[in-house]
PDB file of C-alpha atoms in Angstrom:
ATOM      1  CA  MET A   1      12.063  -0.663   9.658  1.00 47.00           C
ATOM      2  CA  ALA A   2       8.945  -1.806  11.321  1.00 52.00           C
ATOM      3  CA  ASN A   3       8.163   0.131  14.554  1.00 54.00           C
ATOM      4  CA  SER A   4       8.049  -2.103  17.437  1.00 52.00           C
ATOM      5  CA  ASN A   5       6.082   0.310  19.770  1.00 61.00           C
ATOM      6  CA  ALA A   6       3.515   0.992  17.342  1.00 64.00           C
ATOM      7  CA  GLY A   7      -0.180   0.212  18.497  1.00 89.00           C
ATOM      8  CA  PRO A   8      -3.581   0.065  16.627  1.00 94.00           C
ATOM      9  CA  LEU A   9      -4.105   3.934  16.935  1.00 95.00           C
ATOM     10  CA  ASP A  10      -1.426   4.395  14.691  1.00 94.00           C
ATOM     11  CA  ASN A  11      -3.509   3.136  12.048  1.00 95.00           C
ATOM     12  CA  LYS A  12      -5.531   6.204  10.691  1.00 94.00           C
ATOM     13  CA  LEU A  13      -8.785   4.335  10.091  1.00 95.00           C
ATOM     14  CA  LEU A  14      -8.722   2.739  13.543  1.00 96.00           C
ATOM     15  CA  ALA A  15      -7.992   6.061  14.992  1.00 96.00           C
ATOM     16  CA  ALA A  16     -10.601   7.738  13.410  1.00 95.00           C
ATOM     17  CA  LEU A  17     -13.327   5.110  14.813  1.00 96.00           C
ATOM     18  CA  PRO A  18     -15.700   6.535  17.522  1.00 96.00           C
ATOM     19  CA  ARG A  19     -14.346   4.807  20.634  1.00 96.00           C
ATOM     20  CA  ASN A  20     -17.279   2.333  21.404  1.00 96.00           C
ATOM     21  CA  ASP A  21     -17.058   1.138  18.011  1.00 97.00           C
ATOM     22  CA  PHE A  22     -13.154   1.051  18.122  1.00 97.00           C
ATOM     23  CA  ASP A  23     -13.786  -0.710  21.302  1.00 96.00           C
ATOM     24  CA  ARG A  24     -15.753  -3.588  19.752  1.00 96.00           C
ATOM     25  CA  LEU A  25     -12.553  -4.321  17.699  1.00 97.00           C
ATOM     26  CA  LEU A  26      -9.565  -3.851  20.431  1.00 96.00           C
ATOM     27  CA  PRO A  27     -10.069  -7.111  22.251  1.00 96.00           C
ATOM     28  CA  HIS A  28      -9.551  -9.235  19.027  1.00 97.00           C
ATOM     29  CA  LEU A  29      -6.749  -7.134  17.477  1.00 97.00           C
ATOM     30  CA  SER A  30      -3.180  -8.669  17.732  1.00 97.00           C
ATOM     31  CA  THR A  31       0.030  -6.354  16.872  1.00 97.00           C
ATOM     32  CA  ILE A  32       2.503  -8.309  14.328  1.00 96.00           C
ATOM     33  CA  SER A  33       5.577  -7.373  12.705  1.00 96.00           C
ATOM     34  CA  LEU A  34       6.130  -8.451   9.034  1.00 96.00           C
ATOM     35  CA  GLN A  35       9.252  -8.478   7.038  1.00 94.00           C
ATOM     36  CA  GLN A  36       9.698  -7.374   3.344  1.00 89.00           C
ATOM     37  CA  GLY A  37       8.620  -9.718   0.701  1.00 89.00           C
ATOM     38  CA  ILE A  38       6.178 -11.838   2.788  1.00 94.00           C
ATOM     39  CA  VAL A  39       3.251 -12.755   0.846  1.00 96.00           C
ATOM     40  CA  LEU A  40      -0.075 -12.560   2.739  1.00 96.00           C
ATOM     41  CA  SER A  41      -2.419 -13.637   0.653  1.00 95.00           C
ATOM     42  CA  GLU A  42      -2.573 -14.875  -3.131  1.00 94.00           C
ATOM     43  CA  ALA A  43      -5.547 -14.220  -5.814  1.00 92.00           C
ATOM     44  CA  GLY A  44      -8.291 -16.454  -4.912  1.00 92.00           C
ATOM     45  CA  ASP A  45      -7.273 -17.266  -1.244  1.00 95.00           C
ATOM     46  CA  GLU A  46     -10.129 -16.812   1.157  1.00 95.00           C
ATOM     47  CA  VAL A  47      -9.578 -13.905   3.403  1.00 95.00           C
ATOM     48  CA  ASP A  48      -9.076 -14.969   6.904  1.00 95.00           C
ATOM     49  CA  GLN A  49      -7.212 -12.173   8.456  1.00 97.00           C
ATOM     50  CA  ILE A  50      -7.786  -8.420   8.333  1.00 97.00           C
ATOM     51  CA  TYR A  51      -4.496  -6.143   8.468  1.00 98.00           C
ATOM     52  CA  PHE A  52      -4.681  -2.513   9.263  1.00 98.00           C
ATOM     53  CA  PRO A  53      -0.764  -1.134   9.190  1.00 96.00           C
ATOM     54  CA  HIS A  54       0.772   1.083  11.594  1.00 95.00           C
ATOM     55  CA  ASP A  55       3.679   1.795   9.129  1.00 92.00           C
ATOM     56  CA  GLY A  56       5.505   0.325   6.479  1.00 90.00           C
ATOM     57  CA  MET A  57       3.625  -0.365   3.115  1.00 92.00           C
ATOM     58  CA  LEU A  58       1.536  -3.412   1.459  1.00 94.00           C
ATOM     59  CA  SER A  59       1.134  -4.067  -2.112  1.00 92.00           C
ATOM     60  CA  LEU A  60      -1.818  -5.219  -3.974  1.00 94.00           C
ATOM     61  CA  LEU A  61      -0.821  -7.081  -7.243  1.00 92.00           C
ATOM     62  CA  ALA A  62      -2.955  -8.530 -10.163  1.00 90.00           C
ATOM     63  CA  VAL A  63      -1.544 -11.512 -11.187  1.00 89.00           C
ATOM     64  CA  LEU A  64      -1.769 -13.056 -14.821  1.00 86.00           C
ATOM     65  CA  ARG A  65      -2.149 -16.649 -16.096  1.00 87.00           C
ATOM     66  CA  ASP A  66       1.352 -16.532 -17.088  1.00 86.00           C
ATOM     67  CA  GLY A  67       2.726 -15.463 -13.594  1.00 82.00           C
ATOM     68  CA  LYS A  68       3.559 -12.222 -14.005  1.00 82.00           C
ATOM     69  CA  ALA A  69       2.462  -9.504 -11.680  1.00 84.00           C
ATOM     70  CA  ILE A  70       2.066  -5.716 -11.516  1.00 85.00           C
ATOM     71  CA  GLU A  71       0.867  -3.401  -8.583  1.00 86.00           C
ATOM     72  CA  THR A  72      -2.326  -1.589  -8.622  1.00 89.00           C
ATOM     73  CA  ALA A  73      -2.649  -0.447  -5.405  1.00 90.00           C
ATOM     74  CA  THR A  74      -0.356   0.367  -1.982  1.00 91.00           C
ATOM     75  CA  VAL A  75      -1.693   0.897   1.454  1.00 94.00           C
ATOM     76  CA  GLY A  76      -0.348   2.258   4.223  1.00 92.00           C
ATOM     77  CA  ARG A  77      -0.975   3.327   7.817  1.00 92.00           C
ATOM     78  CA  GLU A  78      -3.956   5.511   6.169  1.00 91.00           C
ATOM     79  CA  GLY A  79      -5.663   1.991   5.538  1.00 94.00           C
ATOM     80  CA  VAL A  80      -6.831  -1.508   5.594  1.00 97.00           C
ATOM     81  CA  VAL A  81      -6.543  -4.852   3.540  1.00 97.00           C
ATOM     82  CA  GLY A  82      -9.172  -7.374   3.659  1.00 96.00           C
ATOM     83  CA  ALA A  83     -11.911  -5.229   4.928  1.00 96.00           C
ATOM     84  CA  MET A  84     -14.297  -6.569   2.608  1.00 94.00           C
ATOM     85  CA  ALA A  85     -14.704  -9.891   4.270  1.00 95.00           C
ATOM     86  CA  GLY A  86     -16.488  -7.821   7.104  1.00 94.00           C
ATOM     87  CA  LEU A  87     -19.642  -7.705   4.786  1.00 93.00           C
ATOM     88  CA  GLY A  88     -19.377 -11.594   3.998  1.00 87.00           C
ATOM     89  CA  LEU A  89     -17.122 -14.443   2.962  1.00 76.00           C
ATOM     90  CA  TYR A  90     -14.577 -13.092   0.551  1.00 88.00           C
ATOM     91  CA  LYS A  91     -12.011 -14.312  -1.771  1.00 92.00           C
ATOM     92  CA  SER A  92      -8.801 -12.111  -2.381  1.00 93.00           C
ATOM     93  CA  LEU A  93      -8.640 -10.846  -6.029  1.00 91.00           C
ATOM     94  CA  VAL A  94      -5.053  -9.782  -5.766  1.00 93.00           C
ATOM     95  CA  ARG A  95      -1.755 -10.844  -4.152  1.00 95.00           C
ATOM     96  CA  VAL A  96      -0.767  -8.981  -0.857  1.00 96.00           C
ATOM     97  CA  VAL A  97       2.839  -8.325  -0.471  1.00 94.00           C
ATOM     98  CA  VAL A  98       4.461  -6.936   2.275  1.00 94.00           C
ATOM     99  CA  GLN A  99       6.567  -3.896   0.171  1.00 88.00           C
ATOM    100  CA  MET A 100       8.229  -2.134   3.201  1.00 88.00           C
ATOM    101  CA  PRO A 101       8.729  -3.953   6.420  1.00 90.00           C
ATOM    102  CA  LEU A 102       5.776  -2.801   8.717  1.00 92.00           C
ATOM    103  CA  THR A 103       3.733  -3.335  11.928  1.00 95.00           C
ATOM    104  CA  CYS A 104       0.230  -4.027  12.024  1.00 97.00           C
ATOM    105  CA  SER A 105      -2.896  -4.656  13.901  1.00 97.00           C
ATOM    106  CA  ARG A 106      -4.558  -8.229  12.762  1.00 98.00           C
ATOM    107  CA  ILE A 107      -8.093  -9.298  13.263  1.00 98.00           C
ATOM    108  CA  ALA A 108      -9.451 -12.377  12.253  1.00 97.00           C
ATOM    109  CA  ALA A 109     -12.258 -12.256   9.677  1.00 96.00           C
ATOM    110  CA  PRO A 110     -14.985 -14.163  11.992  1.00 96.00           C
ATOM    111  CA  HIS A 111     -14.476 -11.352  14.820  1.00 97.00           C
ATOM    112  CA  PHE A 112     -14.360  -8.668  12.197  1.00 97.00           C
ATOM    113  CA  ARG A 113     -17.452  -9.630  10.847  1.00 96.00           C
ATOM    114  CA  THR A 114     -19.103  -9.624  14.085  1.00 96.00           C
ATOM    115  CA  ALA A 115     -17.882  -6.206  14.731  1.00 97.00           C
ATOM    116  CA  VAL A 116     -19.253  -4.878  11.412  1.00 97.00           C
ATOM    117  CA  ALA A 117     -22.482  -6.423  11.981  1.00 95.00           C
ATOM    118  CA  GLY A 118     -22.914  -4.239  15.360  1.00 95.00           C
ATOM    119  CA  SER A 119     -21.579  -1.346  13.899  1.00 97.00           C
ATOM    120  CA  GLU A 120     -22.456   1.332  10.959  1.00 96.00           C
ATOM    121  CA  ALA A 121     -19.243   3.202  11.474  1.00 97.00           C
ATOM    122  CA  ILE A 122     -17.111   0.005  11.050  1.00 97.00           C
ATOM    123  CA  ARG A 123     -19.320  -1.080   8.039  1.00 96.00           C
ATOM    124  CA  ASN A 124     -18.906   2.134   6.529  1.00 95.00           C
ATOM    125  CA  LEU A 125     -15.142   1.979   6.868  1.00 94.00           C
ATOM    126  CA  CYS A 126     -15.184  -1.294   4.970  1.00 94.00           C
ATOM    127  CA  ILE A 127     -17.060   0.446   2.110  1.00 93.00           C
ATOM    128  CA  ARG A 128     -15.253   3.544   1.949  1.00 93.00           C
ATOM    129  CA  TYR A 129     -11.741   2.163   1.896  1.00 93.00           C
ATOM    130  CA  ASN A 130     -12.896  -0.523  -0.773  1.00 93.00           C
ATOM    131  CA  GLU A 131     -13.514   2.796  -2.875  1.00 93.00           C
ATOM    132  CA  VAL A 132      -9.979   4.263  -2.106  1.00 92.00           C
ATOM    133  CA  LEU A 133      -8.501   1.109  -3.409  1.00 93.00           C
ATOM    134  CA  LEU A 134     -10.822   0.965  -6.573  1.00 92.00           C
ATOM    135  CA  SER A 135      -9.805   4.470  -7.100  1.00 92.00           C
ATOM    136  CA  GLN A 136      -5.965   3.727  -6.848  1.00 91.00           C
ATOM    137  CA  ALA A 137      -6.360   0.786  -9.294  1.00 91.00           C
ATOM    138  CA  ARG A 138      -7.950   2.832 -11.929  1.00 93.00           C
ATOM    139  CA  VAL A 139      -5.755   5.692 -11.629  1.00 92.00           C
ATOM    140  CA  THR A 140      -2.545   3.167 -11.572  1.00 89.00           C
ATOM    141  CA  ALA A 141      -3.901   1.413 -14.523  1.00 89.00           C
ATOM    142  CA  ALA A 142      -4.297   4.721 -16.617  1.00 92.00           C
ATOM    143  CA  CYS A 143      -0.892   5.695 -15.602  1.00 91.00           C
ATOM    144  CA  ASN A 144       0.810   2.580 -16.593  1.00 87.00           C
ATOM    145  CA  ALA A 145      -0.809   2.508 -20.049  1.00 88.00           C
ATOM    146  CA  LEU A 146      -0.226   6.492 -20.512  1.00 92.00           C
ATOM    147  CA  HIS A 147       2.533   7.559 -19.102  1.00 92.00           C
ATOM    148  CA  PRO A 148       6.378   6.976 -19.486  1.00 93.00           C
ATOM    149  CA  ILE A 149       8.628   4.581 -17.212  1.00 92.00           C
ATOM    150  CA  GLU A 150      10.534   7.836 -15.535  1.00 94.00           C
ATOM    151  CA  ALA A 151       7.543   9.612 -14.630  1.00 94.00           C
ATOM    152  CA  ARG A 152       5.834   6.194 -13.113  1.00 92.00           C
ATOM    153  CA  PHE A 153       9.081   5.550 -11.353  1.00 92.00           C
ATOM    154  CA  CYS A 154       9.090   8.950  -9.726  1.00 94.00           C
ATOM    155  CA  ARG A 155       5.284   8.618  -8.755  1.00 92.00           C
ATOM    156  CA  TRP A 156       6.071   5.427  -7.119  1.00 89.00           C
ATOM    157  CA  LEU A 157       9.016   6.475  -5.359  1.00 90.00           C
ATOM    158  CA  LEU A 158       6.676   9.347  -3.985  1.00 93.00           C
ATOM    159  CA  GLN A 159       3.993   7.150  -2.657  1.00 89.00           C
ATOM    160  CA  SER A 160       6.779   4.834  -1.188  1.00 87.00           C
ATOM    161  CA  ALA A 161       8.292   7.943   0.739  1.00 89.00           C
ATOM    162  CA  ASP A 162       4.648   8.952   2.052  1.00 88.00           C
ATOM    163  CA  ARG A 163       4.136   5.489   3.391  1.00 83.00           C
ATOM    164  CA  SER A 164       7.631   4.854   4.988  1.00 77.00           C
ATOM    165  CA  GLY A 165       7.381   8.746   6.640  1.00 79.00           C
ATOM    166  CA  GLY A 166      11.084   9.626   5.393  1.00 83.00           C
ATOM    167  CA  ASP A 167      13.159   9.996   2.306  1.00 90.00           C
ATOM    168  CA  THR A 168      14.686   6.553   2.373  1.00 88.00           C
ATOM    169  CA  VAL A 169      13.260   3.531   0.696  1.00 86.00           C
ATOM    170  CA  ALA A 170      14.791   0.149   0.664  1.00 82.00           C
ATOM    171  CA  LEU A 171      14.053  -1.622  -2.388  1.00 77.00           C
ATOM    172  CA  THR A 172      15.838  -4.020  -4.908  1.00 76.00           C
ATOM    173  CA  GLN A 173      15.639  -3.511  -8.513  1.00 78.00           C
ATOM    174  CA  GLU A 174      13.965  -6.653  -9.142  1.00 79.00           C
ATOM    175  CA  PHE A 175      11.023  -5.578  -6.737  1.00 77.00           C
ATOM    176  CA  LEU A 176      10.811  -2.094  -8.319  1.00 80.00           C
ATOM    177  CA  ALA A 177      10.703  -4.004 -11.933  1.00 82.00           C
ATOM    178  CA  GLU A 178       7.732  -6.115 -10.724  1.00 77.00           C
ATOM    179  CA  MET A 179       6.001  -3.295  -9.323  1.00 74.00           C
ATOM    180  CA  LEU A 180       5.966  -1.261 -12.384  1.00 81.00           C
ATOM    181  CA  GLY A 181       5.478  -3.889 -14.686  1.00 78.00           C
ATOM    182  CA  VAL A 182       8.961  -3.364 -16.488  1.00 83.00           C
ATOM    183  CA  ARG A 183      12.132  -5.017 -17.111  1.00 86.00           C
ATOM    184  CA  ARG A 184      14.958  -4.786 -14.439  1.00 84.00           C
ATOM    185  CA  THR A 185      17.310  -2.921 -16.987  1.00 87.00           C
ATOM    186  CA  SER A 186      14.810  -0.260 -17.371  1.00 88.00           C
ATOM    187  CA  VAL A 187      14.642   0.578 -13.767  1.00 86.00           C
ATOM    188  CA  THR A 188      18.441   0.695 -13.833  1.00 87.00           C
ATOM    189  CA  GLU A 189      18.404   3.371 -16.638  1.00 91.00           C
ATOM    190  CA  VAL A 190      15.528   5.430 -15.208  1.00 91.00           C
ATOM    191  CA  ALA A 191      17.108   5.158 -11.887  1.00 90.00           C
ATOM    192  CA  SER A 192      20.357   6.451 -12.918  1.00 91.00           C
ATOM    193  CA  ARG A 193      19.016   9.070 -15.006  1.00 94.00           C
ATOM    194  CA  VAL A 194      17.198  10.375 -11.982  1.00 94.00           C
ATOM    195  CA  GLN A 195      20.138  10.137 -10.028  1.00 94.00           C
ATOM    196  CA  ASN A 196      22.184  11.890 -12.326  1.00 95.00           C
ATOM    197  CA  ALA A 197      19.624  14.908 -12.377  1.00 95.00           C
ATOM    198  CA  GLY A 198      20.436  14.956  -8.582  1.00 96.00           C
ATOM    199  CA  VAL A 199      17.119  14.149  -7.398  1.00 96.00           C
ATOM    200  CA  ILE A 200      18.024  10.791  -5.731  1.00 95.00           C
ATOM    201  CA  THR A 201      20.963   8.480  -4.796  1.00 94.00           C
ATOM    202  CA  TYR A 202      20.509   4.582  -5.267  1.00 88.00           C
ATOM    203  CA  SER A 203      22.991   2.373  -4.063  1.00 85.00           C
ATOM    204  CA  ARG A 204      22.613  -1.313  -3.024  1.00 79.00           C
ATOM    205  CA  GLY A 205      18.798  -1.434  -2.824  1.00 80.00           C
ATOM    206  CA  VAL A 206      18.291   1.806  -0.912  1.00 88.00           C
ATOM    207  CA  ILE A 207      16.959   5.006  -2.513  1.00 91.00           C
ATOM    208  CA  LYS A 208      17.297   8.208  -0.816  1.00 93.00           C
ATOM    209  CA  ILE A 209      15.304  11.242  -1.863  1.00 95.00           C
ATOM    210  CA  LEU A 210      17.601  14.359  -2.114  1.00 96.00           C
ATOM    211  CA  ASN A 211      15.243  16.781  -3.758  1.00 97.00           C
ATOM    212  CA  ARG A 212      11.505  16.152  -3.084  1.00 95.00           C
ATOM    213  CA  PRO A 213      10.021  19.245  -5.108  1.00 95.00           C
ATOM    214  CA  ALA A 214      12.324  18.031  -8.325  1.00 96.00           C
ATOM    215  CA  LEU A 215      10.863  14.396  -7.952  1.00 96.00           C
ATOM    216  CA  MET A 216       7.377  15.513  -7.870  1.00 95.00           C
ATOM    217  CA  ARG A 217       8.014  17.881 -10.982  1.00 95.00           C
ATOM    218  CA  MET A 218       9.419  14.721 -12.834  1.00 96.00           C
ATOM    219  CA  SER A 219       6.303  12.596 -11.449  1.00 96.00           C
ATOM    220  CA  CYS A 220       3.415  12.215 -13.671  1.00 93.00           C
ATOM    221  CA  GLU A 221       0.134  13.874 -12.276  1.00 93.00           C
ATOM    222  CA  CYS A 222      -1.094  10.863 -10.773  1.00 93.00           C
ATOM    223  CA  TYR A 223       0.456  11.283  -7.703  1.00 91.00           C
ATOM    224  CA  GLN A 224      -1.387  14.484  -7.022  1.00 92.00           C
ATOM    225  CA  THR A 225      -4.682  12.694  -8.231  1.00 92.00           C
ATOM    226  CA  LEU A 226      -4.055   9.842  -5.798  1.00 88.00           C
ATOM    227  CA  LEU A 227      -3.724  12.040  -2.924  1.00 88.00           C
ATOM    228  CA  ASP A 228      -6.671  14.330  -4.042  1.00 88.00           C
ATOM    229  CA  GLN A 229      -8.983  11.151  -4.449  1.00 84.00           C
ATOM    230  CA  SER A 230      -7.745   9.489  -1.211  1.00 81.00           C
ATOM    231  CA  ALA A 231      -8.561  12.711   0.406  1.00 81.00           C
ATOM    232  CA  ALA A 232     -12.038  12.873  -0.843  1.00 76.00           C
ATOM    233  CA  LEU A 233     -13.113   9.263  -0.088  1.00 71.00           C
ATOM    234  CA  THR A 234     -11.693   9.136   3.318  1.00 66.00           C
TER     235      THR A 234
END
């Protein structure tokens, strides 16, 4: 559930800015809450708002011509969505969906571009976090191509738990299937195996992690790779 008391400094990127640079943004930031499943933008839309999550998670999905979509990256309070609009007019290349309910700071693109033009720190924020998203997309593409569904499922749960700040993740099988690019029946089978191993419980769209070390062992190497690359780039 989104935290109604969260503020801009709950976002790690905003909190890391020098005070003078943060103050350039602050008058134009508004705090909003968003429910799970809301689509913030579609591929091809002009980015007119930039989002800095305080909690929860946004998913970035590549959309194919037949309408199928698969997740390429996730963004929580460590990041930002739409920041490259600060470097000029910018169209989204992905669909952005609220994966878990969240509170975020939002700023209109024209105000953000003005702040970027006057601040090297904010400009560098845009560039560095874009590298983080590109790195995520590369690792996720390799993971989807080379690793079994069970390992990917476990990696994805770990990422989601990190974003939620707890051991409980509320997600339907349909949503999980779309994020992983697999059939719903495959998600059911994998979730049952992981549950039977005593690592999670899964009931009515709510997954609770019971044994995080075991979940990490069942995950592929990509979970740690993503953590390491994000730490190196931010």
